[in-house]
């Protein structure tokens, strides 16, 4: 009988212990974050960069972090609203072009100046290193996870073969940014600002006669269908940023912050750059197969384009120096970092 009573007592203690454990909160806390961006889900940034990255974060955290991505502005707002949406906590993460919020990121904009950027694979990690050295104050209201660039863009024209600078003078050319506007004006052409989704129709209707874009944009927009000529300039890159609301980031325990750190920063920048450069090559071939004539300028002619665009760089430097910042030093450092990563990528 004593044994039976002890057995019953042991069972009761066991049940009581199980009940107490079940009443405790789960040890593995889950965090679900919402991300917004402005591009469609078939865009290379979504399908090849962001979605795989979110899946890696979920796997590395054993499901404790889940990132829900809402492409094509499904959470509302415009592309120019994404930064403020993340900063103010309307959404947790955003991926967009800093250039959409004109004037907020003048130092980051340096990598979009004419003929500064190299390949995306070299320029993207260079930009991350440059961020560590110069850009943290500029981005202090959010937690930056990644800065990267496209490859520098080229000139695509409907009917005119452009193999020297004189060929573009007076031509109406779509500009991708305020820097693009200034560059096109420096070439004595007529800049026309418009978002990428409108470019195809504008070219087909004669609203513009040409556009500045990287090859990779030609793919999803099919602009190679309405342009007959491409002059490879390597002139203007576009800068992208992946960033997080600071309160959302600080809500994570240290081990999960470490997982974010291990899956972002310079290694992700290298991966992003490689993705963009590979797509550049693929879309370039697609355009050639579609009948686009590709013009490669000789070095002497390319130098003419560069020299004519130099006042755009000088104006940027003057505006930055007016704020007491070492613009020329920054330009030299950016070029040095790009050259370093270009050498590493070629090894």
PDB file of N, CA and C in Angstrom, residues 239-273:
ATOM      1  N   UNK A 239      21.798  52.914 -56.935  1.00  0.00           N
ATOM      2  CA  UNK A 239      22.101  52.397 -55.606  1.00  0.00           C
ATOM      3  C   UNK A 239      20.828  51.917 -54.927  1.00  0.00           C
ATOM      4  N   UNK A 240      20.896  50.733 -54.319  1.00  0.00           N
ATOM      5  CA  UNK A 240      19.778  50.167 -53.563  1.00  0.00           C
ATOM      6  C   UNK A 240      20.166  50.035 -52.095  1.00  0.00           C
ATOM      7  N   UNK A 241      19.166  50.098 -51.228  1.00  0.00           N
ATOM      8  CA  UNK A 241      19.395  49.927 -49.796  1.00  0.00           C
ATOM      9  C   UNK A 241      18.353  48.981 -49.215  1.00  0.00           C
ATOM     10  N   UNK A 242      18.805  48.067 -48.359  1.00  0.00           N
ATOM     11  CA  UNK A 242      17.939  47.201 -47.557  1.00  0.00           C
ATOM     12  C   UNK A 242      18.137  47.625 -46.111  1.00  0.00           C
ATOM     13  N   UNK A 243      17.072  48.046 -45.434  1.00  0.00           N
ATOM     14  CA  UNK A 243      17.216  48.600 -44.102  1.00  0.00           C
ATOM     15  C   UNK A 243      16.019  48.225 -43.235  1.00  0.00           C
ATOM     16  N   UNK A 244      16.191  48.395 -41.921  1.00  0.00           N
ATOM     17  CA  UNK A 244      15.229  47.904 -40.939  1.00  0.00           C
ATOM     18  C   UNK A 244      14.897  49.001 -39.936  1.00  0.00           C
ATOM     19  N   UNK A 245      13.673  49.012 -39.477  1.00  0.00           N
ATOM     20  CA  UNK A 245      13.274  49.928 -38.419  1.00  0.00           C
ATOM     21  C   UNK A 245      14.129  49.666 -37.172  1.00  0.00           C
ATOM     22  N   UNK A 246      14.623  50.712 -36.549  1.00  0.00           N
ATOM     23  CA  UNK A 246      15.559  50.544 -35.438  1.00  0.00           C
ATOM     24  C   UNK A 246      14.915  49.861 -34.233  1.00  0.00           C
ATOM     25  N   UNK A 247      13.658  50.197 -33.928  1.00  0.00           N
ATOM     26  CA  UNK A 247      12.986  49.551 -32.796  1.00  0.00           C
ATOM     27  C   UNK A 247      12.758  48.068 -33.077  1.00  0.00           C
ATOM     28  N   UNK A 248      12.405  47.747 -34.314  1.00  0.00           N
ATOM     29  CA  UNK A 248      12.223  46.339 -34.670  1.00  0.00           C
ATOM     30  C   UNK A 248      13.530  45.575 -34.525  1.00  0.00           C
ATOM     31  N   UNK A 249      14.604  46.199 -34.961  1.00  0.00           N
ATOM     32  CA  UNK A 249      15.910  45.549 -34.829  1.00  0.00           C
ATOM     33  C   UNK A 249      16.285  45.366 -33.361  1.00  0.00           C
ATOM     34  N   UNK A 250      16.079  46.392 -32.547  1.00  0.00           N
ATOM     35  CA  UNK A 250      16.453  46.319 -31.137  1.00  0.00           C
ATOM     36  C   UNK A 250      15.580  45.344 -30.358  1.00  0.00           C
ATOM     37  N   UNK A 251      14.429  44.968 -30.910  1.00  0.00           N
ATOM     38  CA  UNK A 251      13.576  43.983 -30.226  1.00  0.00           C
ATOM     39  C   UNK A 251      14.163  42.575 -30.269  1.00  0.00           C
ATOM     40  N   UNK A 252      15.162  42.362 -31.115  1.00  0.00           N
ATOM     41  CA  UNK A 252      15.758  41.037 -31.255  1.00  0.00           C
ATOM     42  C   UNK A 252      16.778  40.781 -30.145  1.00  0.00           C
ATOM     43  N   UNK A 253      16.832  39.557 -29.642  1.00  0.00           N
ATOM     44  CA  UNK A 253      17.925  39.208 -28.723  1.00  0.00           C
ATOM     45  C   UNK A 253      19.249  39.167 -29.471  1.00  0.00           C
ATOM     46  N   UNK A 254      20.339  39.172 -28.724  1.00  0.00           N
ATOM     47  CA  UNK A 254      21.664  39.282 -29.328  1.00  0.00           C
ATOM     48  C   UNK A 254      21.965  38.153 -30.308  1.00  0.00           C
ATOM     49  N   UNK A 255      21.506  36.930 -30.009  1.00  0.00           N
ATOM     50  CA  UNK A 255      21.833  35.808 -30.904  1.00  0.00           C
ATOM     51  C   UNK A 255      21.162  35.963 -32.253  1.00  0.00           C
ATOM     52  N   UNK A 256      19.960  36.560 -32.283  1.00  0.00           N
ATOM     53  CA  UNK A 256      19.282  36.770 -33.563  1.00  0.00           C
ATOM     54  C   UNK A 256      19.857  37.984 -34.303  1.00  0.00           C
ATOM     55  N   UNK A 257      20.311  38.982 -33.557  1.00  0.00           N
ATOM     56  CA  UNK A 257      21.037  40.082 -34.215  1.00  0.00           C
ATOM     57  C   UNK A 257      22.291  39.548 -34.900  1.00  0.00           C
ATOM     58  N   UNK A 258      22.941  38.589 -34.244  1.00  0.00           N
ATOM     59  CA  UNK A 258      24.143  38.002 -34.823  1.00  0.00           C
ATOM     60  C   UNK A 258      23.824  37.256 -36.109  1.00  0.00           C
ATOM     61  N   UNK A 259      22.675  36.583 -36.145  1.00  0.00           N
ATOM     62  CA  UNK A 259      22.269  35.880 -37.373  1.00  0.00           C
ATOM     63  C   UNK A 259      22.046  36.872 -38.510  1.00  0.00           C
ATOM     64  N   UNK A 260      21.427  38.011 -38.219  1.00  0.00           N
ATOM     65  CA  UNK A 260      21.273  39.042 -39.249  1.00  0.00           C
ATOM     66  C   UNK A 260      22.637  39.529 -39.724  1.00  0.00           C
ATOM     67  N   UNK A 261      23.540  39.763 -38.774  1.00  0.00           N
ATOM     68  CA  UNK A 261      24.870  40.259 -39.137  1.00  0.00           C
ATOM     69  C   UNK A 261      25.609  39.263 -40.027  1.00  0.00           C
ATOM     70  N   UNK A 262      25.477  37.986 -39.724  1.00  0.00           N
ATOM     71  CA  UNK A 262      26.195  36.960 -40.491  1.00  0.00           C
ATOM     72  C   UNK A 262      25.626  36.765 -41.886  1.00  0.00           C
ATOM     73  N   UNK A 263      24.417  37.252 -42.112  1.00  0.00           N
ATOM     74  CA  UNK A 263      23.764  37.038 -43.406  1.00  0.00           C
ATOM     75  C   UNK A 263      23.520  38.339 -44.165  1.00  0.00           C
ATOM     76  N   UNK A 264      24.201  39.405 -43.761  1.00  0.00           N
ATOM     77  CA  UNK A 264      24.080  40.679 -44.487  1.00  0.00           C
ATOM     78  C   UNK A 264      25.486  41.229 -44.708  1.00  0.00           C
ATOM     79  N   UNK A 265      25.592  42.544 -44.725  1.00  0.00           N
ATOM     80  CA  UNK A 265      26.876  43.233 -44.818  1.00  0.00           C
ATOM     81  C   UNK A 265      27.591  42.898 -46.125  1.00  0.00           C
ATOM     82  N   UNK A 266      28.923  42.833 -46.080  1.00  0.00           N
ATOM     83  CA  UNK A 266      29.717  42.847 -47.306  1.00  0.00           C
ATOM     84  C   UNK A 266      29.570  41.560 -48.122  1.00  0.00           C
ATOM     85  N   UNK A 267      29.370  40.422 -47.477  1.00  0.00           N
ATOM     86  CA  UNK A 267      29.228  39.178 -48.231  1.00  0.00           C
ATOM     87  C   UNK A 267      27.930  39.171 -49.027  1.00  0.00           C
ATOM     88  N   UNK A 268      26.872  39.687 -48.444  1.00  0.00           N
ATOM     89  CA  UNK A 268      25.620  39.784 -49.189  1.00  0.00           C
ATOM     90  C   UNK A 268      25.750  40.801 -50.314  1.00  0.00           C
ATOM     91  N   UNK A 269      26.533  41.865 -50.088  1.00  0.00           N
ATOM     92  CA  UNK A 269      26.771  42.854 -51.146  1.00  0.00           C
ATOM     93  C   UNK A 269      27.478  42.211 -52.334  1.00  0.00           C
ATOM     94  N   UNK A 270      28.469  41.371 -52.059  1.00  0.00           N
ATOM     95  CA  UNK A 270      29.159  40.663 -53.144  1.00  0.00           C
ATOM     96  C   UNK A 270      28.196  39.766 -53.910  1.00  0.00           C
ATOM     97  N   UNK A 271      27.338  39.080 -53.169  1.00  0.00           N
ATOM     98  CA  UNK A 271      26.359  38.189 -53.807  1.00  0.00           C
ATOM     99  C   UNK A 271      25.390  38.984 -54.669  1.00  0.00           C
ATOM    100  N   UNK A 272      24.915  40.115 -54.124  1.00  0.00           N
ATOM    101  CA  UNK A 272      23.994  40.964 -54.887  1.00  0.00           C
ATOM    102  C   UNK A 272      24.652  41.453 -56.165  1.00  0.00           C
ATOM    103  N   UNK A 273      25.903  41.903 -56.063  1.00  0.00           N
ATOM    104  CA  UNK A 273      26.610  42.382 -57.242  1.00  0.00           C
ATOM    105  C   UNK A 273      26.776  41.302 -58.291  1.00  0.00           C
TER     106      UNK A 273
END
